[in-house]
Amino acid sequence: MPATDVASVSVRSPNGAVPWARRLNPRRAAGGGLRYLVLAGISALYLFPFVVVLTTSLKPADEIFTLPPTLGAKRWTLDNYRAALEAMPFARYLFNTALISSITVVGQLLSSSIVAYSLAKIRWRGRDALLLLIIATMMLPPQVTMIPVYIGWSKIGLTGSYLPLLIPQFFGSAFFIFMLRQFFRGIPEELLDAARVEGASDLRIYRSVVLPLARPALVALSIFAFMWAWTDFLLPLIYINDPDQYTLSIGLYSFFSEHGVEWGALMAAATLMSLPLIFVFLVGQRQFVRGIALTGIK
Amino acid sequence: MHRSVLRGLLFASPWIVGFVIFQLIPIVASAYFSLTNFNLFQDPQFVGLRNYQRLAGDDLFWKSLLNTLYLTVIGVPVSLTAALAAALALSMRVRGQWLFRLFVFLPTVVPVVAATYIWRWLLNGQYGYVNEGLGALGVGQPLWLEDPFWTKPALILMGLWVTGSAMVVFLAALQDVPEVYYEAAVIDGAGAWAKFRHVTLPLISPVILFETIIASIFTLQYFTQAFLLGQTRLNSASGGPENSLLVYGLYLFQQAFINLNMGYASAMAWVLLFVALAGTWVLLRVSRDRVFYAGD
C-alpha cells in the first residue's frame, strides 16, 4: 500500500468502513488532481528525451542547430533516416544482432532452466552450497575473468568470431538460474509427486511438468536475455573487428566516430536501434516486470 | 542418497562445467597473470608483486579509482533516492497508474549506446535542451561534456533516466507493507512524513540495503557510458577532459586491450575485487543496526 496515499487513509474511520465517503470528501478530490499533476510531471521528465530524439531525427539539417533549441520545425523530413541507412549497413547489423540475441535466448533457456530444476526440485546433498556458490559468482567483477578468457579464445584462434559471445550462453547464467529457481520453487510438489508415482524420470518431469508450468518465468528470461544481448557493448567491442560482423551497438558506435556532429542521422539511427527493444518490452512488459520483482535485480 | 546427489550434479552440470571453464580457471590464471609481464604475444614473465607496486605509484590508477568511487558514493545514493521517490509517487492509487509506470520504465529499455548518444545531444553545451531548460530557470549552464568538474554529474544525470529496474523492485517492496501498519500510525496521529519515516522506511530497509549493494557492485564495474561519453574517435578509449571520465573499468580496458599490458590490467582487476569485497563488508557492517528484518 502506498505511503503517500495520505488523503484516502485519513478519511477512513479507524475500522476501515465507509469506503463511499472517499468519493464525497472534497479533500480527496483535490488530492486526486494533485496526484495527477505530480505523475504527469514525472512522466514528462522521463518522456522528454524521447520527444527530443524523435523531433531531432525528423528535422532537416539546417533546423537542428537553432538557438534557442526548439522542438518544432518548419519542415519535417525523413532524410536523416535515409542518411543513416546509407551511411551504415543497418540491415546487416540488425541481422547480426538479432542472430546473436536469438541464440543467446535459446542457450540460456536450455541451460539455466535445467540447472534451476536441480536446485529447486531435486533434493540432494550439496544443493544449498551450490546455490550459494552461484549467487556468490554474481558478486565477482567480470574484469577479473575477462582477460584470461580473452587470452583463452585468442589462443584457440576464435577471437573475431561470434563464438566467444555465444558459447558461454549454453552454460547458464547465475542471474537466470536464480530467477528460475525462485519460480520453480513455487510449483507445488504434489504435481511432481503425481508424475513420480507413475514412474516418470526427472528429465521427463522437467520437460513435461515443470517447463510448461513455468512459462511466465521462461518468457521473462527470454526478454531479459534478448535485451541484454541486444544492448551489450563491451564484449562485442573486444571480440569483433570485422565491420561485416558489427552488432547494432558497435555499428552505432563506429557511426558516431565518423559522423559525430550529424545529430539528425545519429538520432535516427538511435531510434531505429531502440524500436525493436521497445516493441519487445511493450509486448512482454508484464513478465519482464515480474522477473525483476522476483530477483530484485535487472 | 548417492543416486540423488548424482542426479542433482548431472542436472546442474552445465553451470558447473561453465563455472570451471569461464570462471574458476580464469580466476586462477588472472591471479597468476597479475604477477607477470604479459603482452599476449610472448610468454608471461614472472615479476612478483611489481605490478602492484607500480599501481601504487600510478597517478592514473588513483585518478580512475577516485572517479569510480565518486560515481559509487555520490551516484548510487542519488539514483536510488530518485528511484524510491518515483516508486512512492507511482504507488499512489490513481486511474491509469500502469501507464505512468510504463512511462517511467520505458527509458530503461533503450540500448545503452543509443541512450548515451541521446544524452550527449541533450547535454550539448550550446544547442542542448538541458541547458536551455536550466537557462529558463535562471540557474547556471555548465559545459557538461567539456568541463572536467561536470562530466561525472553528467553521468549521474544520465543514470537517473534509467532507474527503472530499481524502481520496480521498490514498487514491489512498497506493495508488501501491510495496510494495517499505516492505519495504526494514523490512529497515533502520524502525518505523511512520519508514516514514511517510521513505517515505510524500516519495513523496506532490507530491500534498500540489497539494492545499494547491487548498484554499488555494478557501479564499480562501470564502463560503457563513460567510454561513450568521452569518445572522440574510433577506439580512442579516451578518459574525457582531464581524464575526468577515466573510470576504473575504462583504465583497465586501456591497459588490457589498447596497451596490451595484460599483467598490469590483471593486477587492477584483483584490486577491484578487493575494493568490491571491502565495500560490501562495510555496507553490511554499517547497516547492521539500521536495517529492520520483520522476522526478528
XYZ file of C-alpha atoms in Angstrom:
594
model
C 0.000 0.000 0.000
C 1.263 3.432 -0.916
C 2.691 5.513 1.874
C 1.872 8.702 0.039
C -1.796 7.847 -0.145
C -2.461 10.375 2.591
C -5.883 11.544 1.557
C -7.578 8.186 1.245
C -6.198 6.866 4.518
C -7.074 9.921 6.553
C -10.758 9.955 5.607
C -11.174 6.382 6.659
C -12.688 5.637 10.029
C -10.470 3.519 12.308
C -12.352 0.355 11.460
C -11.912 0.928 7.772
C -15.607 1.277 6.967
C -17.412 3.904 4.909
C -15.495 3.460 1.681
C -18.063 5.571 -0.168
C -17.029 8.555 1.960
C -13.892 8.781 -0.134
C -15.817 9.864 -3.151
C -17.664 12.585 -1.273
C -14.686 14.021 0.526
C -13.582 17.284 -1.085
C -10.046 16.928 0.266
C -9.685 13.691 -1.588
C -10.913 15.200 -4.830
C -8.279 17.904 -4.549
C -5.655 15.246 -3.698
C -6.630 13.339 -6.836
C -5.928 16.354 -9.002
C -2.612 16.947 -7.280
C -1.619 13.338 -7.774
C -2.226 13.535 -11.480
C -0.182 16.702 -11.596
C 2.743 15.007 -9.828
C 2.551 11.901 -12.005
C 2.221 13.912 -15.202
C 5.253 15.981 -14.193
C 7.372 12.900 -13.513
C 6.243 11.235 -16.732
C 7.075 14.364 -18.700
C 10.640 14.354 -17.332
C 11.174 10.736 -18.369
C 9.482 11.086 -21.753
C 11.063 14.380 -22.775
C 14.307 12.819 -24.129
C 12.189 10.599 -26.409
C 10.459 13.678 -27.782
C 13.825 15.313 -28.432
C 15.218 12.244 -30.199
C 12.177 11.879 -32.416
C 11.907 15.533 -33.371
C 15.657 15.878 -33.944
C 15.619 12.808 -36.168
C 12.812 14.304 -38.265
C 14.306 17.783 -38.741
C 16.293 18.905 -41.781
C 19.950 19.601 -41.005
C 19.610 23.393 -41.057
C 16.879 23.331 -38.421
C 18.660 21.113 -35.890
C 21.107 23.760 -34.746
C 18.861 26.586 -33.697
C 19.250 28.993 -30.825
C 17.357 28.601 -28.668
C 16.723 24.892 -29.359
C 13.103 24.232 -30.253
C 11.024 21.096 -30.542
C 9.083 22.291 -33.573
C 10.313 22.630 -37.131
C 9.236 24.472 -40.250
C 9.643 21.341 -42.317
C 9.666 17.656 -41.306
C 11.673 15.137 -43.267
C 12.814 11.520 -43.325
C 16.183 12.499 -44.805
C 18.029 11.638 -41.599
C 16.716 8.096 -41.669
C 17.792 7.779 -45.291
C 21.233 9.185 -44.442
C 21.653 6.807 -41.507
C 20.668 3.796 -43.578
C 23.041 4.813 -46.377
C 25.972 5.552 -44.097
C 25.915 2.120 -42.496
C 24.685 -1.335 -43.488
C 21.867 -1.163 -40.979
C 20.095 -4.321 -42.194
C 23.326 -6.251 -41.814
C 23.849 -5.018 -38.224
C 20.218 -5.750 -37.462
C 20.592 -9.292 -38.728
C 23.829 -9.858 -36.779
C 22.322 -8.509 -33.569
C 19.104 -10.485 -33.954
C 21.138 -13.650 -34.622
C 23.307 -13.207 -31.518
C 20.327 -12.281 -29.358
C 18.251 -15.249 -30.510
C 20.999 -17.807 -29.977
C 21.624 -16.275 -26.542
C 17.956 -16.761 -25.644
C 17.975 -20.388 -26.798
C 21.206 -21.149 -24.917
C 20.026 -19.571 -21.684
C 16.583 -21.185 -21.877
C 18.076 -24.660 -22.227
C 20.920 -24.394 -19.742
C 19.609 -22.129 -16.979
C 16.307 -23.976 -16.699
C 17.834 -27.410 -16.218
C 20.256 -26.142 -13.568
C 17.396 -24.348 -11.818
C 15.461 -27.625 -11.826
C 18.315 -29.296 -9.975
C 18.361 -26.504 -7.385
C 14.606 -26.311 -6.882
C 13.185 -29.754 -7.484
C 15.838 -32.427 -6.869
C 16.626 -32.982 -3.218
C 20.342 -33.642 -2.944
C 23.156 -33.010 -0.536
C 25.287 -30.070 -1.586
C 22.463 -28.305 -3.338
C 22.385 -25.357 -0.925
C 26.141 -24.988 -1.129
C 25.924 -24.891 -4.911
C 23.205 -22.239 -4.781
C 25.392 -20.144 -2.505
C 28.318 -20.502 -4.902
C 26.142 -19.477 -7.849
C 24.928 -16.380 -6.008
C 28.475 -15.540 -4.931
C 29.673 -15.520 -8.554
C 27.277 -12.657 -9.233
C 29.475 -10.531 -6.974
C 32.620 -11.236 -8.998
C 33.578 -8.264 -11.192
C 33.684 -9.521 -14.801
C 37.018 -7.704 -15.201
C 38.699 -10.453 -13.197
C 37.797 -13.192 -15.670
C 37.625 -11.054 -18.817
C 41.362 -11.013 -19.560
C 42.168 -14.740 -19.138
C 39.008 -15.675 -21.034
C 40.049 -13.351 -23.873
C 43.529 -14.863 -23.877
C 41.966 -18.330 -23.996
C 39.794 -17.515 -27.008
C 42.703 -15.873 -28.762
C 44.952 -18.907 -28.156
C 42.462 -21.148 -29.988
C 42.039 -18.528 -32.698
C 38.367 -17.743 -32.144
C 38.564 -14.015 -31.444
C 36.979 -12.164 -34.320
C 34.080 -14.621 -34.386
C 30.765 -14.733 -32.528
C 31.683 -17.900 -30.646
C 33.181 -16.130 -27.600
C 29.856 -14.311 -27.249
C 27.649 -17.352 -27.862
C 29.253 -20.455 -26.352
C 29.172 -19.206 -22.722
C 25.388 -18.733 -23.055
C 24.930 -22.507 -23.132
C 26.315 -22.932 -19.610
C 23.644 -20.956 -17.805
C 23.963 -17.635 -16.052
C 23.803 -17.117 -12.302
C 21.127 -14.477 -12.600
C 18.760 -16.553 -14.756
C 19.325 -19.714 -12.729
C 18.457 -17.831 -9.559
C 15.378 -16.279 -11.158
C 14.047 -19.610 -12.460
C 14.861 -21.375 -9.201
C 12.720 -18.840 -7.324
C 9.877 -19.516 -9.727
C 10.242 -23.307 -9.812
C 10.064 -23.447 -6.018
C 6.535 -22.091 -6.256
C 5.394 -25.076 -8.305
C 3.581 -27.447 -5.894
C 5.449 -30.682 -5.091
C 2.197 -32.647 -5.379
C 2.183 -32.146 -9.130
C 5.664 -33.642 -9.365
C 4.828 -36.454 -6.934
C 1.912 -37.490 -9.113
C 4.295 -37.847 -12.041
C 6.880 -39.644 -9.886
C 4.304 -42.204 -8.782
C 3.735 -43.017 -12.420
C 7.455 -43.644 -12.717
C 8.426 -40.517 -14.630
C 12.133 -39.679 -14.630
C 13.447 -36.281 -13.571
C 14.185 -35.412 -17.177
C 10.600 -36.176 -18.060
C 9.163 -34.237 -15.116
C 11.383 -31.306 -16.031
C 10.181 -31.381 -19.618
C 6.510 -32.148 -19.262
C 5.555 -30.827 -15.829
C 7.879 -28.030 -14.737
C 8.679 -26.290 -18.019
C 5.046 -25.949 -19.183
C 4.060 -24.515 -15.785
C 7.000 -22.110 -15.777
C 6.069 -20.355 -18.991
C 5.814 -16.864 -17.456
C 9.307 -17.155 -15.955
C 10.708 -18.549 -19.192
C 9.185 -15.649 -21.105
C 10.748 -13.235 -18.611
C 14.136 -14.928 -19.076
C 13.792 -14.692 -22.854
C 13.034 -10.984 -22.731
C 15.939 -10.257 -20.390
C 18.427 -12.364 -22.340
C 17.296 -10.865 -25.620
C 17.583 -7.306 -24.339
C 20.970 -7.790 -22.732
C 22.438 -9.407 -25.806
C 20.900 -6.673 -27.987
C 22.384 -3.916 -25.823
C 25.739 -5.490 -24.982
C 28.686 -3.291 -25.838
C 31.867 -4.373 -24.067
C 32.083 -7.972 -25.303
C 31.384 -7.230 -28.993
C 33.848 -4.343 -28.695
C 36.540 -6.733 -27.507
C 35.834 -9.696 -29.764
C 34.535 -8.326 -33.073
C 36.786 -6.499 -35.519
C 35.299 -7.116 -38.959
C 32.753 -4.380 -39.889
C 30.608 -7.055 -41.567
C 30.170 -8.659 -38.155
C 29.294 -5.496 -36.239
C 26.275 -5.528 -33.984
C 23.952 -2.514 -33.773
C 25.759 -1.291 -30.637
C 29.159 -1.394 -32.307
C 27.706 -0.122 -35.587
C 26.221 2.927 -33.886
C 29.478 3.481 -32.032
C 31.542 3.453 -35.206
C 28.935 5.616 -36.957
C 29.307 8.228 -34.229
C 33.092 8.032 -34.505
C 32.862 9.028 -38.162
C 29.783 11.239 -38.247
C 29.735 12.648 -34.717
C 28.179 16.013 -35.425
C 25.417 14.747 -37.717
C 22.949 14.690 -34.876
C 19.892 14.204 -37.097
C 21.205 10.997 -38.621
C 22.575 9.818 -35.273
C 19.221 10.296 -33.565
C 17.526 8.498 -36.464
C 19.930 5.578 -36.042
C 19.401 5.560 -32.272
C 15.642 5.440 -32.844
C 15.896 2.566 -35.305
C 18.117 0.641 -32.915
C 15.810 1.143 -29.921
C 12.481 0.406 -31.613
C 12.763 -3.403 -31.629
C 13.569 -3.434 -27.906
C 10.741 -1.063 -27.053
C 8.434 -3.320 -29.032
C 9.646 -6.461 -27.222
C 9.235 -4.686 -23.907
C 5.707 -3.447 -24.627
C 4.616 -6.934 -25.669
C 6.178 -8.694 -22.683
C 6.162 -5.977 -20.020
C 4.139 -7.960 -17.507
C 6.572 -10.890 -17.383
C 9.515 -8.521 -17.582
C 8.460 -6.528 -14.543
C 7.607 -9.724 -12.714
C 11.074 -11.095 -13.412
C 12.698 -8.026 -11.863
C 10.497 -8.267 -8.790
C 11.296 -11.979 -8.489
C 15.024 -11.456 -8.140
C 15.492 -7.866 -7.126
C 17.920 -7.041 -9.928
C 17.796 -6.194 -13.555
C 21.027 -40.940 -1.370
C 24.093 -41.207 -3.564
C 21.937 -41.504 -6.625
C 20.150 -38.270 -5.803
C 23.471 -36.445 -5.469
C 24.481 -37.820 -8.835
C 21.222 -36.702 -10.422
C 21.470 -33.285 -8.818
C 25.006 -32.808 -10.078
C 24.074 -34.095 -13.522
C 21.259 -31.574 -13.920
C 23.445 -28.791 -12.538
C 26.412 -29.831 -14.686
C 26.017 -27.149 -17.397
C 26.628 -24.437 -14.842
C 29.356 -26.361 -13.031
C 31.285 -27.015 -16.248
C 30.816 -23.388 -17.329
C 31.936 -22.197 -13.910
C 35.167 -24.173 -14.125
C 35.954 -23.099 -17.707
C 34.811 -19.480 -17.664
C 35.338 -18.514 -14.043
C 37.426 -20.802 -11.834
C 40.337 -21.387 -14.217
C 40.305 -17.720 -15.355
C 40.349 -16.539 -11.721
C 43.438 -18.629 -11.013
C 45.008 -17.548 -14.311
C 44.222 -13.918 -13.573
C 45.904 -14.146 -10.180
C 48.972 -15.585 -11.884
C 48.973 -13.031 -14.736
C 48.809 -10.245 -12.174
C 52.277 -11.348 -11.076
C 53.702 -11.240 -14.603
C 54.528 -9.007 -17.522
C 52.390 -10.292 -20.350
C 51.650 -8.692 -23.722
C 49.758 -11.603 -25.329
C 52.491 -12.361 -27.873
C 55.287 -13.512 -25.597
C 55.102 -15.905 -22.686
C 54.260 -14.277 -19.362
C 57.343 -13.163 -17.419
C 57.137 -13.579 -13.664
C 57.803 -10.266 -11.896
C 56.456 -10.929 -8.407
C 54.477 -8.093 -6.874
C 55.959 -5.454 -9.150
C 52.646 -4.707 -10.912
C 51.031 -3.932 -7.584
C 53.948 -1.704 -6.602
C 53.671 0.147 -9.912
C 49.927 0.621 -9.358
C 50.598 2.348 -6.046
C 52.708 4.942 -7.855
C 50.449 5.306 -10.924
C 48.569 8.630 -10.866
C 46.072 7.481 -13.470
C 45.271 4.404 -11.401
C 44.411 6.592 -8.406
C 42.532 9.031 -10.609
C 40.428 6.226 -12.091
C 39.756 4.697 -8.691
C 38.618 8.066 -7.336
C 36.410 8.670 -10.395
C 34.696 5.341 -9.840
C 34.343 5.919 -6.094
C 32.785 9.329 -6.883
C 30.140 7.606 -9.015
C 29.560 4.968 -6.347
C 29.479 7.152 -3.239
C 27.507 10.022 -4.794
C 25.790 8.451 -7.798
C 24.319 5.349 -6.148
C 22.523 7.178 -3.293
C 21.267 9.832 -5.716
C 19.881 7.337 -8.201
C 18.351 5.050 -5.549
C 16.706 8.035 -3.866
C 15.260 9.060 -7.214
C 14.066 5.506 -7.853
C 12.424 5.342 -4.415
C 10.779 8.740 -4.872
C 9.455 7.661 -8.258
C 8.189 4.389 -6.763
C 6.384 6.275 -3.976
C 4.729 8.562 -6.495
C 3.843 5.677 -8.784
C 2.217 3.704 -5.986
C -0.377 6.425 -5.478
C -3.719 4.973 -6.408
C -4.996 6.730 -9.495
C -6.720 5.569 -12.627
C -4.195 4.876 -15.361
C -1.464 4.126 -12.821
C 0.027 1.423 -15.067
C 0.520 3.956 -17.851
C 2.578 6.286 -15.654
C 4.665 3.330 -14.509
C 5.222 2.378 -18.121
C 6.393 5.897 -18.990
C 8.955 5.958 -16.188
C 10.247 2.498 -17.017
C 10.465 2.943 -20.787
C 13.912 4.673 -20.870
C 15.430 1.674 -19.064
C 14.753 -0.361 -22.205
C 16.767 1.903 -24.535
C 20.110 0.317 -25.527
C 22.930 1.919 -23.584
C 24.801 3.083 -26.692
C 21.709 4.850 -28.038
C 20.903 6.310 -24.595
C 24.402 7.716 -24.145
C 24.391 9.440 -27.533
C 20.904 10.803 -26.827
C 22.319 12.403 -23.682
C 25.360 13.756 -25.484
C 22.859 15.659 -27.608
C 20.643 16.706 -24.683
C 23.690 17.881 -22.708
C 25.296 19.729 -25.610
C 26.574 22.943 -24.077
C 25.321 25.178 -26.856
C 22.331 23.534 -28.525
C 21.334 21.162 -25.722
C 17.848 21.118 -24.250
C 19.053 20.553 -20.700
C 20.935 23.827 -20.619
C 18.051 25.535 -22.373
C 15.813 24.411 -19.515
C 18.373 25.437 -16.870
C 18.683 28.825 -18.551
C 14.928 29.291 -18.391
C 15.102 28.578 -14.661
C 17.823 31.202 -14.359
C 20.484 28.857 -12.974
C 23.931 28.099 -14.383
C 24.502 26.376 -17.701
C 27.544 24.144 -17.202
C 29.527 22.713 -20.072
C 28.537 19.186 -19.108
C 30.819 17.377 -21.525
C 33.805 19.723 -21.638
C 34.245 20.925 -18.062
C 36.057 18.240 -16.003
C 34.036 19.251 -12.949
C 30.728 18.478 -14.671
C 31.380 15.272 -16.621
C 30.658 12.948 -13.708
C 27.481 14.792 -12.679
C 26.509 14.363 -16.350
C 26.958 10.585 -15.991
C 24.859 10.584 -12.814
C 22.161 12.654 -14.508
C 22.128 10.178 -17.401
C 21.778 7.371 -14.874
C 18.672 8.987 -13.394
C 16.884 8.439 -16.681
C 17.317 4.660 -16.432
C 16.486 3.853 -12.810
C 13.526 1.729 -13.893
C 14.653 -1.616 -12.524
C 15.396 -0.318 -9.014
C 12.054 1.471 -9.166
C 10.188 -1.744 -9.948
C 11.861 -3.514 -7.027
C 10.880 -0.655 -4.703
C 7.327 -0.745 -6.052
C 7.092 -4.432 -5.175
C 8.511 -3.763 -1.700
C 6.067 -0.916 -1.067
C 3.183 -3.166 -2.022
C 4.243 -5.654 0.651
C 3.931 -3.143 3.506
C 0.759 -4.209 5.349
C -2.004 -1.600 5.261
C -2.779 -2.091 8.969
C 0.569 -0.537 9.938
C -0.394 2.703 8.225
C -3.800 2.632 9.833
C -2.232 2.153 13.246
C 0.161 5.031 12.558
C -2.733 7.289 11.594
C -4.523 6.487 14.836
C -1.348 7.514 16.623
C -1.569 10.818 14.806
C 1.188 10.268 12.251
C 1.364 12.589 9.256
C 2.600 11.636 5.801
C 6.282 12.127 6.632
C 6.038 10.294 9.964
C 4.367 7.357 8.221
C 7.113 7.230 5.630
C 9.891 7.614 8.194
C 8.566 5.191 10.830
C 6.560 2.656 8.848
C 7.619 2.541 5.204
C 11.343 3.103 5.573
C 12.026 0.472 8.280
C 9.887 -2.115 6.508
C 11.574 -1.723 3.147
C 15.075 -1.226 4.578
C 16.273 -4.759 3.674
C 15.346 -4.071 0.041
C 17.149 -0.727 0.152
C 20.279 -2.421 1.504
C 20.097 -5.120 -1.169
C 19.659 -2.573 -3.960
C 22.518 -0.474 -2.571
C 24.883 -3.448 -2.636
C 23.844 -4.480 -6.146
C 24.036 -0.932 -7.505
C 27.441 -0.362 -5.881
C 28.872 -3.544 -7.362
C 27.578 -2.584 -10.808
C 28.928 0.946 -10.467
C 32.391 -0.320 -9.565
C 32.359 -2.133 -12.936
C 31.095 0.959 -14.751
C 32.486 1.219 -18.271
C 30.287 1.733 -21.317
C 28.666 5.084 -20.522
C 31.979 6.696 -19.555
C 33.678 5.196 -22.622
C 30.998 6.609 -24.941
C 30.633 9.978 -23.231
C 34.363 10.620 -23.542
C 34.649 9.112 -27.023
C 36.255 11.344 -29.618
C 37.099 8.854 -32.355
C 37.144 5.107 -33.012
C 38.962 3.151 -30.296
C 40.082 6.333 -28.618
C 39.141 4.977 -25.173
C 39.817 8.498 -24.008
C 39.197 9.434 -20.435
C 37.401 12.640 -21.380
C 38.509 16.136 -20.374
C 41.490 15.881 -17.993
C 40.667 12.185 -17.554
C 37.592 13.148 -15.560
C 35.732 10.239 -17.215
C 38.554 7.752 -16.801
C 36.638 5.346 -14.602
C 38.324 2.228 -13.279
C 36.827 -0.123 -15.865
C 37.933 2.217 -18.641
C 41.545 2.463 -17.436
C 41.645 -1.305 -17.064
C 40.334 -1.644 -20.632
C 43.006 0.783 -21.900
C 45.747 -1.174 -20.186
C 44.481 -4.590 -21.307
C 43.215 -4.046 -24.829
C 44.900 -0.866 -26.100
C 48.330 -1.143 -24.442
C 48.182 -4.952 -24.161
C 49.516 -4.808 -20.606
C 47.607 -7.929 -19.627
C 49.602 -8.489 -16.419
C 49.161 -4.936 -15.190
C 45.451 -4.991 -16.053
C 45.035 -8.287 -14.188
C 46.540 -6.708 -11.089
C 43.991 -3.901 -11.490
C 41.178 -6.475 -11.685
C 42.293 -8.005 -8.383
C 42.405 -4.632 -6.691
C 38.849 -4.071 -7.952
C 37.738 -7.387 -6.491
C 39.120 -6.429 -3.088
C 37.540 -2.995 -3.254
C 34.185 -4.647 -4.071
C 34.501 -7.124 -1.206
C 35.605 -4.436 1.249
C 32.788 -2.146 0.136
C 30.182 -4.872 0.590
C 31.559 -5.695 4.031
C 31.430 -2.029 5.079
C 27.841 -1.695 3.797
C 26.720 -4.772 5.716
C 28.539 -3.567 8.824
C 27.210 -0.005 8.753
C 23.666 -1.118 8.011
C 23.536 -3.742 10.756
C 21.657 -1.578 13.217
C 19.731 0.339 10.602
C 18.085 -2.475 8.701
C 14.952 -3.958 10.125
C 14.047 -7.567 9.435
C 10.392 -8.285 10.079
C 11.176 -11.775 11.355
C 13.417 -10.633 14.220
